[in-house]
Coordinates of C-alpha atoms in Angstrom, one line a residue:
M12 CA 83.9 11.2 -58.3
N13 CA 84.6 14.9 -58.7
R14 CA 84.0 17.5 -56.0
R15 CA 80.7 18.7 -57.6
M16 CA 79.2 15.2 -57.7
V17 CA 80.2 14.7 -54.0
T18 CA 78.6 18.0 -53.1
L19 CA 75.4 17.1 -54.9
A20 CA 75.2 13.6 -53.3
A21 CA 75.7 15.2 -49.9
A22 CA 72.9 17.6 -50.6
L23 CA 70.5 14.8 -51.6
V24 CA 71.0 12.8 -48.4
P25 CA 68.7 15.0 -46.3
V26 CA 66.1 15.1 -49.1
V27 CA 66.1 11.4 -49.4
A28 CA 65.9 11.0 -45.7
L29 CA 63.0 13.4 -45.5
F30 CA 61.1 11.6 -48.3
T31 CA 61.7 8.2 -46.6
L32 CA 60.5 9.6 -43.3
G33 CA 57.4 11.2 -44.9
T34 CA 56.3 7.9 -46.5
A35 CA 57.1 5.8 -43.5
V36 CA 55.4 7.8 -40.7
T37 CA 51.7 7.9 -40.5
V38 CA 49.9 11.0 -39.2
P39 CA 47.2 11.1 -36.5
F40 CA 44.5 12.2 -38.9
V41 CA 42.1 10.5 -41.3
A42 CA 40.7 11.9 -44.5
L43 CA 37.0 12.2 -44.9
G44 CA 35.6 12.4 -48.4
P45 CA 32.7 11.5 -50.7
G46 CA 31.6 7.9 -50.4
P47 CA 29.4 5.7 -52.6
T48 CA 25.7 6.5 -52.9
F49 CA 22.9 3.9 -53.2
N50 CA 19.5 4.2 -54.8
T51 CA 17.1 2.9 -52.2
L52 CA 14.6 2.3 -55.0
G53 CA 17.1 0.2 -56.9
E54 CA 19.3 -2.8 -56.5
A55 CA 22.7 -3.5 -55.0
E56 CA 24.6 -6.7 -55.9
G57 CA 21.5 -8.1 -57.6
K58 CA 19.1 -7.5 -54.7
P59 CA 16.6 -4.7 -54.1
V60 CA 18.1 -2.3 -51.6
V61 CA 14.7 -2.1 -49.9
E62 CA 13.0 -5.5 -50.4
I63 CA 9.3 -5.8 -49.5
E64 CA 7.6 -9.3 -49.9
G65 CA 4.1 -10.4 -49.1
T66 CA 2.1 -7.5 -50.5
E67 CA 1.6 -5.6 -53.8
I68 CA 4.4 -3.1 -54.6
D69 CA 3.7 0.2 -56.4
P70 CA 6.1 0.7 -59.4
T71 CA 8.8 3.3 -58.8
T72 CA 11.3 5.0 -61.0
G73 CA 13.8 7.7 -60.4
N74 CA 16.2 7.9 -57.5
L75 CA 16.1 8.2 -53.7
N76 CA 19.8 7.9 -53.0
M77 CA 21.3 7.5 -49.5
T78 CA 24.8 8.9 -49.3
T79 CA 27.9 7.9 -47.4
V80 CA 31.3 9.3 -46.3
S81 CA 34.5 7.5 -47.1
V82 CA 37.3 7.3 -44.5
R83 CA 41.0 7.0 -45.4
D84 CA 43.2 5.9 -42.6
G85 CA 46.9 5.1 -42.2
L86 CA 47.9 8.1 -44.1
N87 CA 51.5 9.2 -44.4
I88 CA 52.5 12.9 -44.5
F89 CA 52.4 13.2 -48.3
E90 CA 49.1 11.3 -48.6
A91 CA 47.5 13.5 -46.0
F92 CA 48.7 16.7 -47.6
G93 CA 47.6 15.4 -51.1
N94 CA 44.1 14.5 -49.8
W95 CA 43.7 17.9 -48.1
I96 CA 44.9 20.0 -51.1
S97 CA 42.6 18.1 -53.5
G98 CA 39.6 19.9 -52.0
R99 CA 37.6 16.7 -52.0
Y100 CA 38.7 15.5 -48.6
G101 CA 39.0 17.0 -45.1
L102 CA 41.4 16.0 -42.4
V103 CA 40.1 15.3 -38.9
P104 CA 41.9 13.9 -35.9
R105 CA 41.9 10.1 -36.0
S106 CA 40.5 9.9 -32.5
E107 CA 37.2 11.5 -33.7
V108 CA 36.6 8.4 -35.9
Y109 CA 38.5 5.8 -34.0
P110 CA 38.5 6.6 -30.3
P111 CA 41.8 5.5 -28.7
D112 CA 39.9 3.3 -26.2
K113 CA 38.3 1.2 -28.9
S114 CA 39.6 -1.1 -31.6
K115 CA 38.7 -0.7 -35.3
D116 CA 36.6 -3.9 -35.0
E117 CA 34.7 -2.4 -32.0
V118 CA 34.0 0.8 -34.0
K119 CA 32.8 -1.2 -36.9
Q120 CA 30.5 -3.2 -34.8
E121 CA 29.0 -0.1 -33.3
N122 CA 28.5 1.4 -36.7
E123 CA 26.8 -1.8 -37.9
A124 CA 24.5 -1.8 -34.9
D125 CA 23.6 1.9 -35.6
F126 CA 22.8 0.9 -39.2
A127 CA 20.6 -2.0 -38.1
Q128 CA 18.8 0.3 -35.7
S129 CA 18.2 2.8 -38.5
E130 CA 16.7 0.1 -40.6
D131 CA 14.2 -0.8 -37.8
S132 CA 13.3 2.8 -37.2
A133 CA 12.9 3.4 -40.9
E134 CA 10.4 0.6 -41.3
L135 CA 8.4 1.7 -38.2
A136 CA 8.4 5.4 -39.2
A137 CA 7.1 4.4 -42.7
L138 CA 4.4 2.1 -41.2
H139 CA 3.2 4.9 -38.8
Y140 CA 3.1 7.4 -41.7
L141 CA 1.0 5.0 -43.8
D142 CA -1.2 4.3 -40.8
L143 CA -0.4 0.6 -40.9
P144 CA -0.7 -1.5 -37.7
V145 CA 2.3 -1.4 -35.2
A146 CA 2.0 -2.9 -31.7
L147 CA 3.6 -1.1 -28.8
E148 CA 4.5 -3.8 -26.3
V149 CA 6.2 -4.0 -22.9
V150 CA 9.3 -6.1 -23.3
D151 CA 10.8 -5.6 -19.8
V152 CA 9.7 -4.2 -16.4
A153 CA 12.3 -3.0 -13.9
E154 CA 12.2 -5.2 -10.8
D155 CA 12.4 -2.2 -8.6
G156 CA 10.6 0.2 -10.9
P157 CA 7.3 2.1 -10.3
A158 CA 5.3 -0.3 -12.7
K159 CA 6.6 -3.6 -11.3
D160 CA 3.2 -4.5 -9.8
A161 CA 1.1 -3.1 -12.6
L162 CA 2.6 -4.0 -15.9
R163 CA 4.2 -7.1 -17.3
P164 CA 6.2 -8.2 -20.4
G165 CA 3.8 -8.8 -23.3
D166 CA 1.3 -6.1 -22.3
Q167 CA 0.3 -4.0 -25.3
L168 CA 0.2 -0.3 -24.4
L169 CA -2.8 1.7 -25.8
A170 CA -3.1 5.0 -23.9
I171 CA -1.7 6.9 -21.0
N172 CA -4.0 9.2 -19.1
G173 CA -6.5 8.9 -22.0
T174 CA -4.0 9.9 -24.7
Q175 CA -3.3 7.2 -27.3
V176 CA 0.3 6.1 -27.5
Q177 CA 1.7 4.4 -30.6
T178 CA 5.5 4.9 -30.4
V179 CA 8.2 4.6 -27.8
G180 CA 8.8 8.3 -28.0
E181 CA 5.1 9.0 -27.2
V182 CA 5.3 6.9 -24.0
Q183 CA 8.5 8.7 -22.9
R184 CA 7.0 12.1 -23.5
A185 CA 3.7 11.2 -21.8
V186 CA 5.3 10.4 -18.5
A187 CA 8.4 12.7 -18.7
E188 CA 6.1 15.8 -18.6
L189 CA 4.6 14.7 -15.3
E190 CA 6.2 15.0 -11.9
P191 CA 7.4 12.0 -9.9
G192 CA 4.7 10.9 -7.5
S193 CA 1.9 11.6 -10.1
E194 CA -0.5 8.8 -10.7
V195 CA -1.3 7.8 -14.3
S196 CA -3.8 5.4 -15.8
V197 CA -2.4 3.0 -18.4
L198 CA -4.8 1.5 -20.9
L199 CA -3.4 -1.8 -22.1
R200 CA -4.3 -5.1 -23.7
R201 CA -3.3 -8.3 -21.9
D202 CA -4.2 -11.8 -23.1
G203 CA -6.7 -10.3 -25.5
Q204 CA -8.5 -8.2 -22.8
E205 CA -8.3 -4.4 -22.4
M206 CA -7.9 -3.1 -18.9
T207 CA -6.8 0.1 -17.2
V208 CA -4.2 0.0 -14.4
P209 CA -2.9 2.8 -12.2
V210 CA 0.8 3.5 -11.8
T211 CA 2.5 6.1 -9.4
L212 CA 5.4 7.5 -11.3
G213 CA 8.9 7.4 -9.9
A214 CA 11.8 9.8 -10.7
R215 CA 13.6 9.3 -14.0
P216 CA 17.3 8.4 -13.4
G217 CA 19.4 11.4 -14.4
A218 CA 16.4 13.7 -14.6
T219 CA 14.8 13.4 -11.2
D220 CA 12.2 16.2 -11.9
H221 CA 10.6 14.0 -14.7
G222 CA 8.3 11.1 -14.3
Y223 CA 9.4 7.5 -14.9
L224 CA 7.5 4.2 -15.4
G225 CA 10.4 1.8 -15.3
I226 CA 9.5 -0.2 -18.4
T227 CA 11.1 -0.9 -21.8
P228 CA 8.5 -0.6 -24.6
Q229 CA 9.2 -1.8 -28.1
E230 CA 7.3 -1.3 -31.4
K231 CA 6.6 -4.4 -33.5
P232 CA 5.1 -4.3 -37.0
E233 CA 1.8 -6.2 -37.3
V234 CA 1.6 -6.3 -41.1
P235 CA 1.3 -9.3 -43.4
F236 CA 4.5 -8.5 -45.3
T237 CA 8.2 -8.2 -44.6
V238 CA 10.6 -5.4 -45.2
D239 CA 14.3 -6.2 -45.6
F240 CA 17.3 -3.9 -46.3
N241 CA 20.0 -5.4 -48.4
L242 CA 23.1 -3.3 -48.0
A243 CA 26.4 -4.8 -46.7
E244 CA 29.5 -3.0 -45.4
V245 CA 27.6 0.2 -44.6
G246 CA 27.5 1.6 -41.1
G247 CA 26.0 4.4 -39.0
P248 CA 22.5 5.7 -38.6
S249 CA 22.3 8.3 -41.4
A250 CA 20.4 6.3 -44.0
G251 CA 17.3 6.3 -41.9
L252 CA 15.4 9.0 -43.8
M253 CA 16.1 7.7 -47.3
F254 CA 15.2 4.1 -46.3
T255 CA 11.9 5.4 -44.8
L256 CA 11.0 7.3 -48.0
A257 CA 11.8 4.2 -50.1
V258 CA 9.4 2.1 -48.0
I259 CA 6.7 4.7 -48.3
D260 CA 7.2 5.1 -52.1
K261 CA 6.9 1.3 -52.6
L262 CA 3.8 0.9 -50.5
S263 CA 1.8 4.0 -51.7
P264 CA 0.6 5.3 -55.1
G265 CA 2.7 7.9 -57.0
E266 CA 6.4 8.5 -57.0
L267 CA 8.1 10.6 -54.3
S268 CA 11.1 11.3 -56.6
G269 CA 8.8 12.4 -59.4
G270 CA 11.0 10.2 -61.6
G271 CA 14.0 12.5 -60.9
F272 CA 17.2 12.2 -58.9
V273 CA 16.7 12.9 -55.3
A274 CA 19.4 12.2 -52.7
G275 CA 19.6 12.9 -49.0
T276 CA 20.7 11.9 -45.5
G277 CA 19.5 12.1 -41.9
T278 CA 18.7 9.8 -39.0
I279 CA 15.1 9.0 -38.2
D280 CA 13.2 7.6 -35.2
S281 CA 9.9 5.8 -35.2
D282 CA 8.1 9.1 -34.6
G283 CA 9.4 10.4 -37.9
E284 CA 11.8 13.0 -36.5
V285 CA 14.8 13.6 -38.7
G286 CA 18.2 14.2 -37.0
P287 CA 21.5 15.6 -38.1
I288 CA 24.5 13.7 -39.3
G289 CA 28.2 14.2 -39.9
G290 CA 30.1 14.7 -43.2
I291 CA 27.4 16.7 -45.0
P292 CA 29.9 18.5 -47.4
Y293 CA 31.1 15.2 -48.7
K294 CA 27.7 13.7 -49.0
L295 CA 26.6 16.7 -51.1
L296 CA 29.5 16.3 -53.4
A297 CA 28.9 12.5 -53.7
A298 CA 25.3 13.1 -54.5
R299 CA 25.9 15.7 -57.2
E300 CA 28.6 13.6 -58.9
A301 CA 26.1 10.7 -59.0
G302 CA 23.6 12.9 -60.7
A303 CA 21.3 14.2 -58.0
T304 CA 19.6 17.6 -58.5
T305 CA 17.8 17.7 -55.1
F306 CA 19.2 16.9 -51.7
L307 CA 17.2 16.5 -48.5
V308 CA 19.2 18.1 -45.6
P309 CA 18.4 17.7 -41.9
S310 CA 17.6 21.2 -40.7
K311 CA 20.4 21.2 -38.1
N312 CA 22.9 20.5 -40.9
C313 CA 21.7 23.4 -43.1
D314 CA 24.3 26.0 -41.9
E315 CA 27.1 23.7 -42.8
A316 CA 25.5 22.5 -46.0
R317 CA 25.1 26.1 -47.3
Q318 CA 28.8 26.6 -47.2
R319 CA 29.6 23.8 -49.6
V320 CA 26.8 23.5 -52.1
P321 CA 27.9 21.9 -55.4
E322 CA 26.6 23.8 -58.4
G323 CA 23.2 22.4 -59.7
L324 CA 22.2 20.9 -56.4
R325 CA 19.0 22.2 -54.6
L326 CA 19.0 21.9 -50.8
V327 CA 15.7 21.1 -49.2
K328 CA 15.4 21.5 -45.4
V329 CA 13.8 18.7 -43.5
D330 CA 12.7 18.5 -39.9
N331 CA 10.6 15.4 -40.0
L332 CA 9.1 12.7 -42.2
D333 CA 5.9 14.6 -42.9
G334 CA 7.9 17.6 -44.0
A335 CA 10.1 15.5 -46.3
V336 CA 7.2 13.9 -48.1
S337 CA 5.3 17.2 -48.4
A338 CA 8.4 18.9 -49.8
L339 CA 8.9 16.2 -52.5
E340 CA 5.2 16.2 -53.4
S341 CA 5.3 20.0 -53.7
L342 CA 8.4 19.9 -56.0
N343 CA 6.8 17.2 -58.1
S344 CA 3.7 19.4 -58.7
G345 CA 5.8 22.5 -59.7
G346 CA 5.6 24.1 -56.2
D347 CA 8.3 25.2 -53.8
A348 CA 9.9 23.5 -50.7
P349 CA 11.7 24.7 -47.6
A350 CA 15.3 25.6 -48.5
C351 CA 18.4 25.6 -46.4

């Protein structure tokens, strides 16, 4: 081997070592990017994404797509840099997605629980919107709580201080706006009989200037049909809004999508309030690449969404379910809708 070859070989040693190190060592970051989208009016793996049985279903066309974010973990230096420079992915500290005090399985279980809760909330929000019957029942009474001698599990709550209550949120707000020590009258149905019972409110734990009943209420559909959501391997609460819209679309005349391609995201509670989510830039990109022309954005995500709007995608600002439905109906009739 001549001197030039020896010199070249010596120069390559640190390069090879650096390359080996770069491919072997993982970085403390994950890459977030566009994930799959699912048409909540369509099917996934041969089953309706939103399946309603036991009642007549209104025909639907078009798309109401829920959107997701993909997570790439275990990246080496070169993979992390490649994902970042592509412009399709963003790097965030791994601890933001996988907290160091939790295993991947624990994080997955929490995400699945959030997803299941979003399904329940979506069904309830849709039923309330359609004015279909939902019972508000007491499922637990704190043994040392203010209502321990007045309410019992199985009681159906009807009104508080003369104001009708239909959701868990309405119960919480009805008592939270009163001071501890206030007496409230609770109208309920027990064993088929309506009655009114008085309760002196206690102090809410963690917010001692707000009233507290010490009960756990739960909403239960009282409809002669079932609603099932058939998506596996999806986690988190952000599909709530789009699931709700799909249930409404299938149970009411007309088409919320107008036969077009609408996508969106947002949490929802049974009151119909739409909450913010994470990863909005990647969801916008996924929706546009899937063919969406309209995207429903939780109002608190609007500032971030405006910074990364794909060309050809219209952003519609949404605060609650009523607003989302009204916006879609307006667009379908050639009108306008609140924009981010």
